[in-house]
PDB file of C-alpha atoms and ligand atoms in Angstrom:
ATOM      1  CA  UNK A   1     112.549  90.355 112.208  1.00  0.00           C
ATOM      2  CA  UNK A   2     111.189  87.258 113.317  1.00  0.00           C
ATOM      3  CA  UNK A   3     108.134  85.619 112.195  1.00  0.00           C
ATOM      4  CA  UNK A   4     105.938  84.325 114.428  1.00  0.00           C
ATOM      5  CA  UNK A   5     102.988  81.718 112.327  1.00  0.00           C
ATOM      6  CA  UNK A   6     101.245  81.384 114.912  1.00  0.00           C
ATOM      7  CA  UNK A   7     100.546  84.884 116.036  1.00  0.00           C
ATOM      8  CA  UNK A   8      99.886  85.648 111.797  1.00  0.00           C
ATOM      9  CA  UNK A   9      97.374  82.924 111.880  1.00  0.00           C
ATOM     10  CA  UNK A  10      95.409  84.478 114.150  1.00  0.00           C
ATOM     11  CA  UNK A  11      95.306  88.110 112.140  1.00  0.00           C
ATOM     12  CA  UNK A  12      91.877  88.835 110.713  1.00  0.00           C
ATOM     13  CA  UNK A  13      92.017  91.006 107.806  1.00  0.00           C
ATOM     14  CA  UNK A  14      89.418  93.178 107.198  1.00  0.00           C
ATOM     15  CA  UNK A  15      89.561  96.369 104.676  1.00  0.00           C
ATOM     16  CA  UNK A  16      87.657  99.154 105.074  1.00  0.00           C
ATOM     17  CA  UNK A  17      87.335 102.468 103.770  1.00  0.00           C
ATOM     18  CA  UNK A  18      86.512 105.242 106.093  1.00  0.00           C
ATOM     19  CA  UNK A  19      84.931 108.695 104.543  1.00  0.00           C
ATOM     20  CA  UNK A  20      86.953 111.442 106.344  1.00  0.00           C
ATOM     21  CA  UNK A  21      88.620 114.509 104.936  1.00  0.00           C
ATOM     22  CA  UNK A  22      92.506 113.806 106.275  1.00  0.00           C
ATOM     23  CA  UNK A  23      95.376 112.135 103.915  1.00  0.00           C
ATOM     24  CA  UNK A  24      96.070 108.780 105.956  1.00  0.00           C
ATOM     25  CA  UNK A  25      95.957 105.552 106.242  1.00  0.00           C
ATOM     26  CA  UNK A  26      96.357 102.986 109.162  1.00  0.00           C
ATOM     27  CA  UNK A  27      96.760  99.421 109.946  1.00  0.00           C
ATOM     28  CA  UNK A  28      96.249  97.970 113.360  1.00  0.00           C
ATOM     29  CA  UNK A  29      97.501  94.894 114.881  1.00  0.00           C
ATOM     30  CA  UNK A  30      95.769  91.756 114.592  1.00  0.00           C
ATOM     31  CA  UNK A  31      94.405  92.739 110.612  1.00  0.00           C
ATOM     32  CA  UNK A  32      91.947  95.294 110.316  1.00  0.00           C
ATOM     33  CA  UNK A  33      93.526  97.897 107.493  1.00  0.00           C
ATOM     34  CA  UNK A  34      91.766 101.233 106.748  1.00  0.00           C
ATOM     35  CA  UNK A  35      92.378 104.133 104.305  1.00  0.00           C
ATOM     36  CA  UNK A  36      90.359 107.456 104.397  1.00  0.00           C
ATOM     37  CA  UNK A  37      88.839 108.898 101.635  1.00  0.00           C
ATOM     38  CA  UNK A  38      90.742 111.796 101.643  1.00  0.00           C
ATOM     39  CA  UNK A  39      93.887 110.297 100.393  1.00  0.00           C
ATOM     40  CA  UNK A  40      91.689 108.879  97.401  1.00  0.00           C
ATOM     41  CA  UNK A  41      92.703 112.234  95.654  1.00  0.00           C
ATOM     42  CA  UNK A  42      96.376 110.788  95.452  1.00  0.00           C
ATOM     43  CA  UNK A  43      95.812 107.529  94.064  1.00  0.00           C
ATOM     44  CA  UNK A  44      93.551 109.126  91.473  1.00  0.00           C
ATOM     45  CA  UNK A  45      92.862 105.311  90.170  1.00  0.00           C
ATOM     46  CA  UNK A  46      93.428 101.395  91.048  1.00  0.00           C
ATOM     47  CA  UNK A  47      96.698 101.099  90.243  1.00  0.00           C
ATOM     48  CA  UNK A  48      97.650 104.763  92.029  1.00  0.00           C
ATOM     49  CA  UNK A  49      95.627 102.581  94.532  1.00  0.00           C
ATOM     50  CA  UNK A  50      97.710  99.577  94.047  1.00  0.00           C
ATOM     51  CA  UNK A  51     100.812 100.218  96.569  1.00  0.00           C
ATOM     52  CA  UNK A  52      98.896 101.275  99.698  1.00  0.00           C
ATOM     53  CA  UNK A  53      97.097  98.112 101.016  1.00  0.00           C
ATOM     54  CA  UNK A  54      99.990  96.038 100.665  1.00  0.00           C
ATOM     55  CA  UNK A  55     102.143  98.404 102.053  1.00  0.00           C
ATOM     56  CA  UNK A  56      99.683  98.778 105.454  1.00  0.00           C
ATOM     57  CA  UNK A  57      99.405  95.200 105.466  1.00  0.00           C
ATOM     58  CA  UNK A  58     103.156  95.003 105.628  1.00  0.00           C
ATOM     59  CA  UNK A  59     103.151  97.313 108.751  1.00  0.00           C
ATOM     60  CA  UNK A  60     100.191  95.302 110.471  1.00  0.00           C
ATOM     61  CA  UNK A  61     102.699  92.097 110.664  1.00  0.00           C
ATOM     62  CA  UNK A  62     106.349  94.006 110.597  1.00  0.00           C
ATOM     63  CA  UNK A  63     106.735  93.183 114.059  1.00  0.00           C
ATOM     64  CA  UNK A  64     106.036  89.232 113.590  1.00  0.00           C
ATOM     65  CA  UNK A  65     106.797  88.918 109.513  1.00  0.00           C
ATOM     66  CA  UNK A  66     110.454  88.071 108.117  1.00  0.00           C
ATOM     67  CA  UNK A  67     111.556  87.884 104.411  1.00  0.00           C
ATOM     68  CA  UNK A  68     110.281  83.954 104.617  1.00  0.00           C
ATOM     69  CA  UNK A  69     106.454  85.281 104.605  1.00  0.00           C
ATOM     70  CA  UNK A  70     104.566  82.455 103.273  1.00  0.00           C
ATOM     71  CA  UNK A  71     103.854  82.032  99.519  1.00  0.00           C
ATOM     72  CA  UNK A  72     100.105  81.554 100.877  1.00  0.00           C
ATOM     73  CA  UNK A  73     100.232  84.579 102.912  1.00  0.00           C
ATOM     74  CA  UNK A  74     100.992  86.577 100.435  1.00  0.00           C
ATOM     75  CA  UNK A  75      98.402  84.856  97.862  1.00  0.00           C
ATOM     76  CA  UNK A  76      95.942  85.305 100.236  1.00  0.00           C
ATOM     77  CA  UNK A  77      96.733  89.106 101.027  1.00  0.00           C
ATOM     78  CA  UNK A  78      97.102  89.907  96.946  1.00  0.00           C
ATOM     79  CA  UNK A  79      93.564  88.639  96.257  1.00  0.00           C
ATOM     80  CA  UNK A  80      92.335  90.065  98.988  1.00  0.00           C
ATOM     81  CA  UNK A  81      93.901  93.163  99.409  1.00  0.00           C
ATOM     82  CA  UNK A  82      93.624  94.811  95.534  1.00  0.00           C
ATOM     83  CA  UNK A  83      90.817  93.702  94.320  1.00  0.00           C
ATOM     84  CA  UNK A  84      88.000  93.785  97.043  1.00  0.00           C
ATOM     85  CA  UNK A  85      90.083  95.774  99.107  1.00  0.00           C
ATOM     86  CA  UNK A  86      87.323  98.676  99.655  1.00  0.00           C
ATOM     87  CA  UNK A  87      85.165  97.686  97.419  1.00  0.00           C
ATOM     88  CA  UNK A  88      82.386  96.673 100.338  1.00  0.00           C
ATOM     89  CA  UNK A  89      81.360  97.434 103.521  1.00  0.00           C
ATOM     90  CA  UNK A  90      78.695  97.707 105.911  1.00  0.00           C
ATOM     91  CA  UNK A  91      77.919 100.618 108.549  1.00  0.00           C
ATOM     92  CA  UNK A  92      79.094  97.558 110.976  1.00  0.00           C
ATOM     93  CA  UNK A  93      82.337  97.492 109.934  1.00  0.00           C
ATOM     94  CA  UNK A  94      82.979 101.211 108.933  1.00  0.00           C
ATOM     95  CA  UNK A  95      81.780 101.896 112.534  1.00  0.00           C
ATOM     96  CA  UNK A  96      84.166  99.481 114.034  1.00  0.00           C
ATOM     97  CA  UNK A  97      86.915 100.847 111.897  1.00  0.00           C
ATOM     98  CA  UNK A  98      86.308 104.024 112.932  1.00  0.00           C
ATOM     99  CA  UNK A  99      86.068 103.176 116.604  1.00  0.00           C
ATOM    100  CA  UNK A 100      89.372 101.660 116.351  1.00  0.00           C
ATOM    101  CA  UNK A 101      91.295 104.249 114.978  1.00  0.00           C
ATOM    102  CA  UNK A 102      90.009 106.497 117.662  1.00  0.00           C
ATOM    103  CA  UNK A 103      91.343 103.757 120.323  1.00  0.00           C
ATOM    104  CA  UNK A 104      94.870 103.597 118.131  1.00  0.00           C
ATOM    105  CA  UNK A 105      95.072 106.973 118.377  1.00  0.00           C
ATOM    106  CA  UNK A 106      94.364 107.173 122.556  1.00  0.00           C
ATOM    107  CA  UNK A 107      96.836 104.518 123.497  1.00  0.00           C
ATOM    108  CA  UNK A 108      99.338 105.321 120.655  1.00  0.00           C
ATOM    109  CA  UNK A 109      99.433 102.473 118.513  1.00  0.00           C
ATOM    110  CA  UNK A 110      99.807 105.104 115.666  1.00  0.00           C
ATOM    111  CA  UNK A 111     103.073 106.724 116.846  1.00  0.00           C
ATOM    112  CA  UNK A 112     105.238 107.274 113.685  1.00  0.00           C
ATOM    113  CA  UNK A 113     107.212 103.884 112.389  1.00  0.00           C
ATOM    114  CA  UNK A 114     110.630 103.780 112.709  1.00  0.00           C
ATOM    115  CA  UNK A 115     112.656 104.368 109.666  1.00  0.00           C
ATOM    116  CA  UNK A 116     113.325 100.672 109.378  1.00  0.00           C
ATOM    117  CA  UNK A 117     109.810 100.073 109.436  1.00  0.00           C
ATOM    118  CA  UNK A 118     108.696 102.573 107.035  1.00  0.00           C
ATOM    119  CA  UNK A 119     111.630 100.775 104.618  1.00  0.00           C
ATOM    120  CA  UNK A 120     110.144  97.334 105.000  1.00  0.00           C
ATOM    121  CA  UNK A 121     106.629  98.203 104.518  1.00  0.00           C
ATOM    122  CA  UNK A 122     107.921 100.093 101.311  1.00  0.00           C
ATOM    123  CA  UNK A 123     109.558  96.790  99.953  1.00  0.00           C
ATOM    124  CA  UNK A 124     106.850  94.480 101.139  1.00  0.00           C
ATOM    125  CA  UNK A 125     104.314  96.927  99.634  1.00  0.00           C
ATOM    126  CA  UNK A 126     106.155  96.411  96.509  1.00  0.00           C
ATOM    127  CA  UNK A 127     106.171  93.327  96.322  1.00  0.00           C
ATOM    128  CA  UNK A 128     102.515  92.434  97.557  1.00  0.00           C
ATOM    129  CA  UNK A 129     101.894  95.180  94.015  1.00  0.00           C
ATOM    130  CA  UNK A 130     103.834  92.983  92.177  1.00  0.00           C
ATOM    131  CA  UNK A 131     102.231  89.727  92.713  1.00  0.00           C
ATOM    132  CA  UNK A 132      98.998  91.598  92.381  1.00  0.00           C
ATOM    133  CA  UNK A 133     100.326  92.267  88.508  1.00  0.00           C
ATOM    134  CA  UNK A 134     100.560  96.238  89.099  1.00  0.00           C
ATOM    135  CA  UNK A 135     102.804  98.154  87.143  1.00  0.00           C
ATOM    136  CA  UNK A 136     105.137  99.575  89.891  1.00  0.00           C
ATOM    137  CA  UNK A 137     105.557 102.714  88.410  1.00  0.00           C
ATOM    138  CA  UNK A 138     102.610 103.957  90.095  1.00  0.00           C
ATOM    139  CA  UNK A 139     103.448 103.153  93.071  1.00  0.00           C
ATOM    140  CA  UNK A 140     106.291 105.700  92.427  1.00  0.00           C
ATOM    141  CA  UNK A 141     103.160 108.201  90.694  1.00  0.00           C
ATOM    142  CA  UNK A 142     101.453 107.536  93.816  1.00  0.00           C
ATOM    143  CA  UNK A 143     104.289 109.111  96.376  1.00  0.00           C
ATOM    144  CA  UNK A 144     105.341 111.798  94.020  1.00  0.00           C
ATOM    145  CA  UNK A 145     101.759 112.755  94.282  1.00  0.00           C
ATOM    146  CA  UNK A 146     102.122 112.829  98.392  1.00  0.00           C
ATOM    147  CA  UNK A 147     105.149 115.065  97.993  1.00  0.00           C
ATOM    148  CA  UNK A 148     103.447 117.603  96.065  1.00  0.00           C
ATOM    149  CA  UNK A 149     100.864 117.719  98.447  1.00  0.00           C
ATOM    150  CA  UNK A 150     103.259 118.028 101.504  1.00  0.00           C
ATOM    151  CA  UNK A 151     104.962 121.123  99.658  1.00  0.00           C
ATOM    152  CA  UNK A 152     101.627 122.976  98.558  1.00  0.00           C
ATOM    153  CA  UNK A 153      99.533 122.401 102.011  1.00  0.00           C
ATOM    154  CA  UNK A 154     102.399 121.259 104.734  1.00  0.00           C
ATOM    155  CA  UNK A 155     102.477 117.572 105.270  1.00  0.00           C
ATOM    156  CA  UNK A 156      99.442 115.240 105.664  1.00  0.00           C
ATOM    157  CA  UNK A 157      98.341 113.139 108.503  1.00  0.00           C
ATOM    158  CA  UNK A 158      99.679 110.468 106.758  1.00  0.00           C
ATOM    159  CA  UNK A 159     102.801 111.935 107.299  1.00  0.00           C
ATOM    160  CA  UNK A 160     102.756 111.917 110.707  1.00  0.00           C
ATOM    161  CA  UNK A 161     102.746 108.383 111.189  1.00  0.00           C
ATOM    162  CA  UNK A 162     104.319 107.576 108.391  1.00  0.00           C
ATOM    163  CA  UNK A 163     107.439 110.173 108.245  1.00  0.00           C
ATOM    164  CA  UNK A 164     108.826 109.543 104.712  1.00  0.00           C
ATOM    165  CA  UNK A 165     112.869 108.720 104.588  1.00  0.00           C
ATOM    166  CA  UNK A 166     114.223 111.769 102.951  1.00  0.00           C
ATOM    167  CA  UNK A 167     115.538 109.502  99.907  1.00  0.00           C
ATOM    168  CA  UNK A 168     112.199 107.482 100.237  1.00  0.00           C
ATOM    169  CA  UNK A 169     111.605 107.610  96.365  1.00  0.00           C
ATOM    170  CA  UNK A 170     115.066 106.465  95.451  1.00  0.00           C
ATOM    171  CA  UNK A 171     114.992 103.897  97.778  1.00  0.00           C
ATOM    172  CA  UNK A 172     112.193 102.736  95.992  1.00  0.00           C
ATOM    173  CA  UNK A 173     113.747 102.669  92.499  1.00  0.00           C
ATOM    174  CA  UNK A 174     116.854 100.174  94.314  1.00  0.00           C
ATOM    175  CA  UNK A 175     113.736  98.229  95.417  1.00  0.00           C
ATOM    176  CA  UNK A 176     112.333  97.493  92.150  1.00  0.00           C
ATOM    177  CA  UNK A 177     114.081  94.731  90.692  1.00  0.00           C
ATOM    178  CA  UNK A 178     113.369  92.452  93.355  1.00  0.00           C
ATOM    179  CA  UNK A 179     109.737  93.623  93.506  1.00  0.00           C
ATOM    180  CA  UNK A 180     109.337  92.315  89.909  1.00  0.00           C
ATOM    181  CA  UNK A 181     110.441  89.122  90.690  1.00  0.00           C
ATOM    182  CA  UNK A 182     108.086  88.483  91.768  1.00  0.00           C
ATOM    183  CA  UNK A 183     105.629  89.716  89.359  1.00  0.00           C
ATOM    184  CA  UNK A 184     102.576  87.473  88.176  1.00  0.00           C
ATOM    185  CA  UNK A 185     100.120  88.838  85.144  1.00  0.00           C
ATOM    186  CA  UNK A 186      97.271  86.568  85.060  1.00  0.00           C
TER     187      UNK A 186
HETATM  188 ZN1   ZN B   1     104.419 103.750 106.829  1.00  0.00          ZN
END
């Protein structure tokens, strides 16, 4: 992956939570992140909460972002990204939210990821937790939880872009140690 500073520069993040009964999540190019409500029932709390922002965030720039993201990119995204994360937002921005995940969905910006993609936003997601002072076990509580779900009711939306590597959890677990690296408890 190559990153391109110029092109992240120009990303506008913007968090929004979107009331709708499906399990999913979404990032679009250019920033804007959004999680529906639904999937609220699997994070069951902030820190089951704790992995997903990151981790859409990390898909938003994994066509431009390398392994040399800047240290202020990623300060920027922690602050932003688990604490006010959904806390706010206006009709305005709901509405635009909403109008852009119908437009993601007509010209296919939410085809599944690739495996490799999926992988990356896993580690990034990790490590955006990390920095955020999460305990990264729920992160693992967090996709357990999806799993149970996909063998009770058949897998969620989420699913669908987001196909799940068959190992995904154990992958995780190798992921961990460099996660905490970079782990900051302030
Ligand atoms: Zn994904």
């Amino acid at each position: 992956m190559k990153i391109n500073p110029d092109k992240l520069q120009r990303y506008r993040w913007e968090f929004n939570l979107i009331m709708d009964s499906t399990i999913n999540a979404f990032a679009m190019p250019g920033g804007k992140v959004a999680v529906l409500s639904r999937i609220l029932s699997i994070t069951n709390d902030a820190a089951g909460m704790a992995f997903l922002p990151g981790y859409e965030v990390a898909h938003s720039i994994a066509n431009h972002a390398n392994e040399r993201l800047s240290q202020f990119l990623l300060a920027e995204f922690c602050g932003m990204v688990l604490s006010e994360a959904l806390g706010k937002q206006s009709e305005t921005t709901r509405q635009l939210a909403l109008a852009a995940y119908g437009l993601g969905a007509q010209v296919g910006i939410l085809l599944p990821y690739s495996r490799t993609h999926e992988s990356e936003a896993d580690r990034l997601g990790l490590i955006f937790m990390a920095m955020a002072g999460y305990n990264l076990e729920n992160a693992i509580g967090f996709l357990e939880r999806m799993q149970e779900i996909q063998k009770g009711q058949g897998p969620p939306e989420f699913l669908s872009t987001h196909p799940a590597p068959e190992n995904r959890i154990e992958d995780i677990r190798k992921m961990l140690p460099e996660a905490m690296e970079y782990y900051r408890n302030e």
